[in-house]
CSV table of C-alpha atoms and ligand atoms in Angstrom, one decimal:
chain,number,residue,atom,x,y,z
A,2,UNK,CA,-186.0,-176.8,-164.3
A,3,UNK,CA,-189.4,-178.5,-164.0
A,4,UNK,CA,-192.4,-176.9,-165.7
A,5,UNK,CA,-195.2,-179.0,-164.1
A,6,UNK,CA,-194.1,-178.4,-160.5
A,7,UNK,CA,-192.9,-175.0,-159.2
A,8,UNK,CA,-192.4,-174.4,-155.5
A,9,UNK,CA,-193.7,-171.0,-154.4
A,10,UNK,CA,-194.8,-169.2,-151.3
A,11,UNK,CA,-198.5,-168.7,-151.7
A,12,UNK,CA,-200.6,-166.7,-149.2
A,13,UNK,CA,-202.9,-169.2,-147.3
A,14,UNK,CA,-205.5,-166.5,-147.1
A,15,UNK,CA,-206.0,-166.6,-150.9
A,16,UNK,CA,-209.2,-168.4,-151.9
A,17,UNK,CA,-209.8,-171.7,-153.9
A,18,UNK,CA,-207.0,-173.9,-155.2
A,19,UNK,CA,-206.2,-177.5,-154.6
A,20,UNK,CA,-204.5,-179.1,-151.5
A,21,UNK,CA,-202.4,-182.0,-150.5
A,22,UNK,CA,-203.3,-183.5,-147.1
A,23,UNK,CA,-200.3,-184.7,-145.1
A,24,UNK,CA,-199.7,-186.2,-141.7
A,25,UNK,CA,-196.5,-188.0,-140.4
A,26,UNK,CA,-194.9,-188.9,-143.8
A,27,UNK,CA,-198.3,-190.0,-145.2
A,28,UNK,CA,-200.6,-188.4,-147.8
A,29,UNK,CA,-204.3,-188.7,-148.3
A,30,UNK,CA,-205.2,-190.3,-151.7
A,31,UNK,CA,-208.6,-191.0,-153.3
A,32,UNK,CA,-209.7,-192.2,-156.8
A,33,UNK,CA,-208.9,-188.7,-158.2
A,34,UNK,CA,-205.3,-188.7,-156.9
A,35,UNK,CA,-203.6,-186.7,-154.2
A,36,UNK,CA,-204.9,-183.2,-154.9
A,37,UNK,CA,-208.3,-182.3,-153.4
A,38,UNK,CA,-210.4,-179.2,-153.9
A,39,UNK,CA,-209.4,-176.9,-151.0
A,40,UNK,CA,-212.9,-175.6,-150.3
A,41,UNK,CA,-214.3,-179.1,-150.1
A,42,UNK,CA,-211.5,-180.1,-147.6
A,43,UNK,CA,-212.4,-177.0,-145.5
A,44,UNK,CA,-215.9,-178.3,-145.0
A,45,UNK,CA,-214.6,-181.6,-143.5
A,46,UNK,CA,-213.4,-179.9,-140.3
A,47,UNK,CA,-210.1,-181.8,-140.3
A,48,UNK,CA,-207.7,-181.6,-137.4
A,49,UNK,CA,-205.5,-178.9,-139.1
A,50,UNK,CA,-202.2,-178.0,-137.5
A,51,UNK,CA,-200.9,-175.8,-140.3
A,52,UNK,CA,-201.9,-174.6,-143.8
A,53,UNK,CA,-199.1,-173.7,-146.2
A,54,UNK,CA,-199.2,-172.4,-149.8
A,55,UNK,CA,-196.5,-174.5,-151.4
A,56,UNK,CA,-196.5,-173.8,-155.2
A,57,UNK,CA,-198.0,-174.5,-158.6
A,58,UNK,CA,-198.7,-177.9,-160.1
A,59,UNK,CA,-199.5,-177.7,-163.8
A,60,UNK,CA,-200.1,-174.0,-163.3
A,61,UNK,CA,-202.7,-174.4,-160.5
A,62,UNK,CA,-202.0,-173.2,-157.0
A,63,UNK,CA,-201.4,-175.9,-154.4
A,64,UNK,CA,-201.7,-175.7,-150.7
A,65,UNK,CA,-200.8,-178.1,-147.9
A,66,UNK,CA,-203.0,-179.2,-145.1
A,67,UNK,CA,-200.8,-180.5,-142.3
A,68,UNK,CA,-202.9,-182.6,-139.9
A,69,UNK,CA,-202.5,-183.5,-136.2
A,70,UNK,CA,-203.7,-187.1,-136.7
A,71,UNK,CA,-204.3,-189.1,-139.8
A,72,UNK,CA,-208.1,-188.5,-139.8
A,73,UNK,CA,-210.5,-190.7,-141.7
A,74,UNK,CA,-212.0,-189.2,-144.9
A,75,UNK,CA,-214.7,-191.3,-146.7
A,76,UNK,CA,-213.4,-192.8,-149.9
A,77,UNK,CA,-209.8,-191.9,-149.2
A,78,UNK,CA,-206.8,-193.7,-147.7
A,79,UNK,CA,-203.4,-192.7,-146.3
A,80,UNK,CA,-200.3,-193.7,-148.2
A,81,UNK,CA,-196.7,-193.3,-147.1
A,82,UNK,CA,-194.3,-191.1,-149.0
A,83,UNK,CA,-192.2,-194.2,-149.6
A,84,UNK,CA,-195.1,-196.2,-151.1
A,85,UNK,CA,-195.9,-193.2,-153.3
A,86,UNK,CA,-192.3,-193.0,-154.4
A,87,UNK,CA,-192.5,-196.6,-155.4
A,88,UNK,CA,-195.8,-196.1,-157.3
A,89,UNK,CA,-195.2,-192.7,-158.9
A,90,UNK,CA,-191.4,-192.3,-158.6
A,91,UNK,CA,-191.1,-192.1,-162.4
A,92,UNK,CA,-193.3,-189.0,-162.4
A,93,UNK,CA,-190.5,-186.8,-161.2
A,94,UNK,CA,-192.5,-183.6,-160.9
A,95,UNK,CA,-195.2,-185.3,-158.8
A,96,UNK,CA,-192.6,-186.8,-156.5
A,97,UNK,CA,-190.7,-183.5,-156.2
A,98,UNK,CA,-194.0,-181.8,-155.1
A,99,UNK,CA,-194.7,-184.6,-152.6
A,100,UNK,CA,-191.1,-184.5,-151.2
A,101,UNK,CA,-191.3,-180.7,-150.8
A,102,UNK,CA,-194.8,-180.9,-149.2
A,103,UNK,CA,-193.7,-183.6,-146.8
A,104,UNK,CA,-190.7,-181.6,-145.7
A,105,UNK,CA,-192.6,-178.4,-145.2
A,106,UNK,CA,-195.5,-180.2,-143.4
A,107,UNK,CA,-193.1,-182.0,-141.0
A,108,UNK,CA,-191.2,-178.8,-140.3
A,109,UNK,CA,-194.4,-176.8,-139.7
A,110,UNK,CA,-195.8,-179.4,-137.3
A,111,UNK,CA,-192.5,-179.7,-135.4
A,112,UNK,CA,-192.1,-175.9,-135.0
A,113,UNK,CA,-195.5,-174.9,-133.5
A,114,UNK,CA,-193.8,-173.8,-130.2
A,115,UNK,CA,-190.6,-171.9,-129.6
A,116,UNK,CA,-187.8,-174.1,-128.5
A,117,UNK,CA,-186.3,-171.2,-126.7
A,118,UNK,CA,-189.3,-169.8,-124.6
A,119,UNK,CA,-192.1,-172.2,-125.3
A,120,UNK,CA,-194.5,-169.6,-126.8
A,121,UNK,CA,-196.7,-170.5,-129.7
A,122,UNK,CA,-194.9,-169.6,-133.0
A,123,UNK,CA,-196.5,-167.7,-135.9
A,124,UNK,CA,-196.2,-168.2,-139.6
A,125,UNK,CA,-194.2,-165.2,-140.9
A,126,UNK,CA,-195.9,-163.5,-143.9
A,127,UNK,CA,-193.8,-163.2,-147.1
A,128,UNK,CA,-191.3,-165.8,-145.9
A,129,UNK,CA,-191.2,-169.6,-145.3
A,130,UNK,CA,-190.4,-169.1,-141.6
A,131,UNK,CA,-191.9,-169.6,-138.2
A,132,UNK,CA,-191.5,-166.7,-135.8
A,133,UNK,CA,-191.7,-166.4,-132.0
A,134,UNK,CA,-193.5,-163.2,-131.1
A,135,UNK,CA,-192.1,-163.3,-127.6
A,136,UNK,CA,-188.4,-163.7,-128.2
A,137,UNK,CA,-188.1,-163.1,-131.9
A,138,UNK,CA,-186.5,-166.4,-132.7
A,139,UNK,CA,-187.0,-167.5,-136.3
A,140,UNK,CA,-187.1,-171.1,-137.7
A,141,UNK,CA,-186.7,-171.9,-141.4
A,142,UNK,CA,-187.4,-175.3,-142.9
A,143,UNK,CA,-185.0,-177.9,-141.6
A,144,UNK,CA,-182.4,-179.5,-143.8
A,145,UNK,CA,-179.8,-182.1,-142.7
A,146,UNK,CA,-176.7,-182.3,-144.8
A,147,UNK,CA,-175.7,-185.9,-145.4
A,148,UNK,CA,-173.0,-187.5,-147.4
A,149,UNK,CA,-173.4,-190.6,-149.6
A,150,UNK,CA,-170.4,-192.3,-151.1
A,151,UNK,CA,-169.6,-195.1,-153.6
A,152,UNK,CA,-166.2,-196.6,-152.6
A,153,UNK,CA,-164.5,-198.6,-155.4
A,154,UNK,CA,-161.5,-200.8,-156.0
A,155,UNK,CA,-161.1,-201.2,-159.7
A,156,UNK,CA,-163.9,-203.6,-160.8
A,157,UNK,CA,-165.4,-203.8,-157.4
A,158,UNK,CA,-167.8,-201.6,-155.4
A,159,UNK,CA,-168.3,-201.5,-151.7
A,160,UNK,CA,-172.0,-201.9,-150.9
A,161,UNK,CA,-173.7,-202.4,-147.5
A,162,UNK,CA,-177.1,-203.4,-146.1
A,163,UNK,CA,-178.9,-201.6,-143.3
A,164,UNK,CA,-181.4,-203.7,-141.3
A,165,UNK,CA,-184.1,-201.2,-142.6
A,166,UNK,CA,-183.6,-202.1,-146.3
A,167,UNK,CA,-185.8,-204.3,-148.4
A,168,UNK,CA,-184.6,-208.0,-148.4
A,169,UNK,CA,-181.5,-208.5,-150.5
A,170,UNK,CA,-180.9,-204.8,-151.3
A,171,UNK,CA,-177.4,-203.4,-150.9
A,172,UNK,CA,-176.5,-199.7,-151.2
A,173,UNK,CA,-173.7,-197.1,-150.9
A,174,UNK,CA,-172.7,-195.8,-147.5
A,175,UNK,CA,-174.4,-192.7,-146.1
A,176,UNK,CA,-174.3,-190.6,-142.9
A,177,UNK,CA,-175.1,-187.2,-141.5
A,178,UNK,CA,-172.6,-184.4,-141.3
A,179,UNK,CA,-171.6,-183.4,-137.8
A,180,UNK,CA,-171.1,-179.8,-136.5
A,181,UNK,CA,-167.7,-178.4,-137.4
A,182,UNK,CA,-166.9,-181.1,-139.9
A,183,UNK,CA,-166.4,-180.7,-143.7
A,184,UNK,CA,-168.3,-183.0,-145.9
A,185,UNK,CA,-165.0,-184.6,-147.0
A,186,UNK,CA,-164.2,-185.3,-143.4
A,187,UNK,CA,-167.6,-186.8,-142.9
A,188,UNK,CA,-167.1,-189.1,-145.8
A,189,UNK,CA,-163.8,-190.4,-144.4
A,190,UNK,CA,-165.3,-190.8,-140.8
A,191,UNK,CA,-168.5,-192.5,-141.9
A,192,UNK,CA,-166.7,-195.0,-144.1
A,193,UNK,CA,-164.3,-195.8,-141.2
A,194,UNK,CA,-167.2,-196.1,-138.7
A,195,UNK,CA,-169.6,-198.1,-140.8
A,196,UNK,CA,-167.2,-200.6,-142.5
A,197,UNK,CA,-163.7,-200.0,-141.0
A,198,UNK,CA,-162.2,-199.2,-144.4
A,199,UNK,CA,-159.8,-196.3,-145.3
A,200,UNK,CA,-160.4,-194.2,-148.5
A,201,UNK,CA,-158.5,-191.6,-150.4
A,202,UNK,CA,-159.5,-188.4,-152.3
A,203,UNK,CA,-163.3,-188.3,-151.9
A,204,UNK,CA,-164.6,-186.5,-154.9
A,205,UNK,CA,-167.9,-184.6,-155.0
A,206,UNK,CA,-170.2,-185.9,-157.8
A,207,UNK,CA,-173.8,-184.6,-157.4
A,208,UNK,CA,-176.5,-183.8,-154.9
A,209,UNK,CA,-180.1,-184.6,-154.3
A,210,UNK,CA,-182.8,-183.4,-151.9
A,211,UNK,CA,-184.1,-186.4,-150.0
A,212,UNK,CA,-187.4,-186.1,-148.0
A,213,UNK,CA,-186.8,-189.0,-145.6
A,214,UNK,CA,-187.2,-187.0,-143.5
A,215,UNK,CA,-185.2,-183.8,-144.5
A,216,UNK,CA,-181.7,-184.7,-145.9
A,217,UNK,CA,-179.7,-183.0,-148.5
A,218,UNK,CA,-177.6,-185.8,-149.9
A,219,UNK,CA,-174.1,-184.8,-151.1
A,220,UNK,CA,-172.9,-187.6,-153.4
A,221,UNK,CA,-169.2,-188.6,-153.5
A,222,UNK,CA,-167.0,-191.2,-155.2
A,223,UNK,CA,-163.9,-192.4,-153.3
A,224,UNK,CA,-161.2,-195.0,-153.9
A,225,UNK,CA,-160.2,-197.7,-151.5
A,226,UNK,CA,-157.0,-197.1,-149.6
A,227,UNK,CA,-156.8,-199.9,-147.1
A,228,UNK,CA,-158.3,-202.1,-144.4
A,229,UNK,CA,-160.7,-205.0,-144.3
A,230,UNK,CA,-164.5,-204.7,-144.0
A,231,UNK,CA,-165.7,-204.8,-140.4
A,232,UNK,CA,-169.4,-203.8,-140.4
A,233,UNK,CA,-170.6,-201.5,-137.6
A,234,UNK,CA,-172.8,-203.8,-135.4
A,235,UNK,CA,-175.9,-201.6,-135.0
A,236,UNK,CA,-176.0,-199.8,-138.4
A,237,UNK,CA,-174.7,-202.3,-140.9
A,238,UNK,CA,-176.1,-205.8,-141.3
A,239,UNK,CA,-173.7,-206.8,-144.0
A,240,UNK,CA,-171.1,-205.1,-146.2
A,241,UNK,CA,-169.1,-206.6,-149.1
A,242,UNK,CA,-167.1,-205.9,-152.2
A,243,UNK,CA,-169.2,-206.8,-155.3
A,244,UNK,CA,-167.9,-207.2,-158.8
A,245,UNK,CA,-169.5,-204.8,-161.2
A,246,UNK,CA,-170.3,-207.9,-163.3
A,247,UNK,CA,-172.3,-209.5,-160.4
A,248,UNK,CA,-174.3,-206.9,-158.4
A,249,UNK,CA,-177.0,-207.6,-155.8
A,250,UNK,CA,-180.5,-205.9,-156.0
A,251,UNK,CA,-179.8,-202.1,-155.9
A,252,UNK,CA,-181.8,-199.1,-154.4
A,253,UNK,CA,-184.6,-197.4,-156.3
A,254,UNK,CA,-183.8,-195.6,-159.5
A,255,UNK,CA,-184.9,-192.3,-158.0
A,256,UNK,CA,-182.1,-192.4,-155.4
A,257,UNK,CA,-178.7,-190.8,-155.8
A,258,UNK,CA,-177.3,-194.1,-154.3
A,259,UNK,CA,-178.4,-195.8,-157.5
A,260,UNK,CA,-177.1,-192.9,-159.7
A,261,UNK,CA,-173.6,-193.1,-158.1
A,262,UNK,CA,-173.5,-196.9,-158.8
A,263,UNK,CA,-174.8,-196.5,-162.4
A,264,UNK,CA,-172.4,-193.7,-163.1
A,265,UNK,CA,-169.4,-195.8,-162.1
A,266,UNK,CA,-170.7,-198.7,-164.1
A,267,UNK,CA,-171.2,-196.5,-167.2
A,268,UNK,CA,-167.6,-195.2,-166.9
A,269,UNK,CA,-166.1,-198.6,-166.3
A,270,UNK,CA,-168.1,-200.4,-169.0
A,271,UNK,CA,-168.3,-197.7,-171.6
A,272,UNK,CA,-172.1,-197.4,-171.4
A,273,UNK,CA,-174.1,-194.1,-171.7
A,274,UNK,CA,-174.2,-192.1,-168.4
A,275,UNK,CA,-177.4,-192.2,-166.2
A,276,UNK,CA,-179.5,-189.1,-165.7
A,277,UNK,CA,-179.3,-187.5,-162.2
A,278,UNK,CA,-182.6,-188.1,-160.4
A,279,UNK,CA,-184.3,-184.8,-159.5
B,29,LIG,N1,-181.2,-190.8,-151.6
B,29,LIG,C1,-180.4,-191.8,-151.3
B,29,LIG,O1,-179.8,-192.4,-152.3
B,29,LIG,C2,-180.0,-192.3,-149.9
B,29,LIG,C3,-179.4,-193.5,-149.7
B,29,LIG,C4,-179.0,-193.8,-148.4
B,29,LIG,C5,-179.3,-193.0,-147.3
B,29,LIG,N2,-180.0,-191.8,-147.6
B,29,LIG,C6,-180.4,-190.9,-146.5
B,29,LIG,O2,-179.2,-190.4,-145.9
B,29,LIG,C7,-179.5,-190.0,-144.6
B,29,LIG,C8,-178.4,-190.4,-143.6
B,29,LIG,O3,-178.1,-191.8,-143.8
B,29,LIG,P1,-178.0,-192.8,-142.5
B,29,LIG,O4,-179.3,-193.0,-142.0
B,29,LIG,O5,-177.1,-193.9,-142.9
B,29,LIG,O6,-177.2,-191.8,-141.4
B,29,LIG,P2,-176.1,-192.2,-140.3
B,29,LIG,O7,-175.2,-193.2,-140.8
B,29,LIG,O8,-175.6,-190.9,-139.8
B,29,LIG,O9,-176.9,-192.9,-139.1
B,29,LIG,C9,-178.3,-192.7,-138.8
B,29,LIG,C10,-178.4,-192.3,-137.3
B,29,LIG,O10,-178.0,-191.0,-137.2
B,29,LIG,C11,-178.7,-190.3,-136.2
B,29,LIG,N3,-179.4,-189.1,-136.8
B,29,LIG,C12,-180.7,-189.0,-137.2
B,29,LIG,N4,-180.9,-187.8,-137.7
B,29,LIG,C13,-179.8,-187.1,-137.6
B,29,LIG,C14,-179.4,-185.8,-137.9
B,29,LIG,N5,-180.2,-185.0,-138.5
B,29,LIG,N6,-178.1,-185.4,-137.7
B,29,LIG,C15,-177.2,-186.3,-137.1
B,29,LIG,N7,-177.5,-187.6,-136.7
B,29,LIG,C16,-178.8,-188.0,-137.0
B,29,LIG,C17,-179.7,-191.3,-135.7
B,29,LIG,O11,-179.2,-191.9,-134.5
B,29,LIG,C18,-179.8,-192.3,-136.8
B,29,LIG,O12,-180.1,-193.6,-136.4
B,29,LIG,C19,-180.9,-190.5,-144.2
B,29,LIG,O13,-181.7,-189.4,-144.3
B,29,LIG,C20,-181.1,-191.5,-145.4
B,29,LIG,O14,-182.5,-191.6,-145.7
B,29,LIG,C21,-180.4,-191.4,-148.9
B,30,LIG,MG1,-175.3,-194.6,-142.3
B,31,LIG,ZN1,-189.6,-167.7,-128.0
């Protein structure tokens, strides 16, 4: 359990504290970093959609200002959560706070109106929930279960490229769980859809919350059972078997994709096991 960052439900009516400023997967950053004095921010008259009390960083209360548009603030710039992960990803507590804040902010901005009757929703006191006063519908922060799997064939691993990836990078296969499906069924279906390969006995390894935009990654390992690689045209630019002795550029160390690959390498090559990213 992290000591520097602790998520908590703080009352936005409480005074003082520091705040993160978020809008559409971007945070406001200045020379002092990402946390701004809350009273100072209030005086800027920012286009605020929602304010949330999100927790404690190094013991200090932290709030989140979710904005309607990425407003200009003198001396500060907007940086995407992805850029911040690349810059500060080694600081796990900071990245966990930013990931949590981005998910809460995105959820709050997308649940301002009731999807059932269209009324304006209200923040429910004492609970992280949006509430419709007209029809009593409740919305909690959104999480999308997704599977991610490393498929292996002895000294080879099946890795693929999405057109969204950085040049040259190959990763494990991933996909969202569909209604009514078990995660194991999702693993089999996604591998079949994305590369046309059959697997056997998918085994759960570990999980990771992933704030792009609100996935809960459930990590698996599976063994190849048959078929030849046929990449799914829209999703997969290229997919191949790579020898564990000759791997392409891999995803960021903070990702569970990387962890699943490193874990397999460590077991195959007798190296120390990697640490699960938080
Ligand atoms: N942390 C990691 O190591 C890691 C690595 C790879 C992928 N991921 C994450 O896994 C998730 C799923 O991977 P993917 O993009 O390959 O998914 P996918 O293969 O299911 O395909 C993505 C498509 O699914 C649809 N979609 C979007 N949101 C959805 C939702 N909530 N439920 C159902 N369908 C949805 C869209 O059409 C989207 O283009 C993404 O959030 C991605 O960021 C994490
Ligand atoms: Mg996919
Ligand atoms: Zn309603």
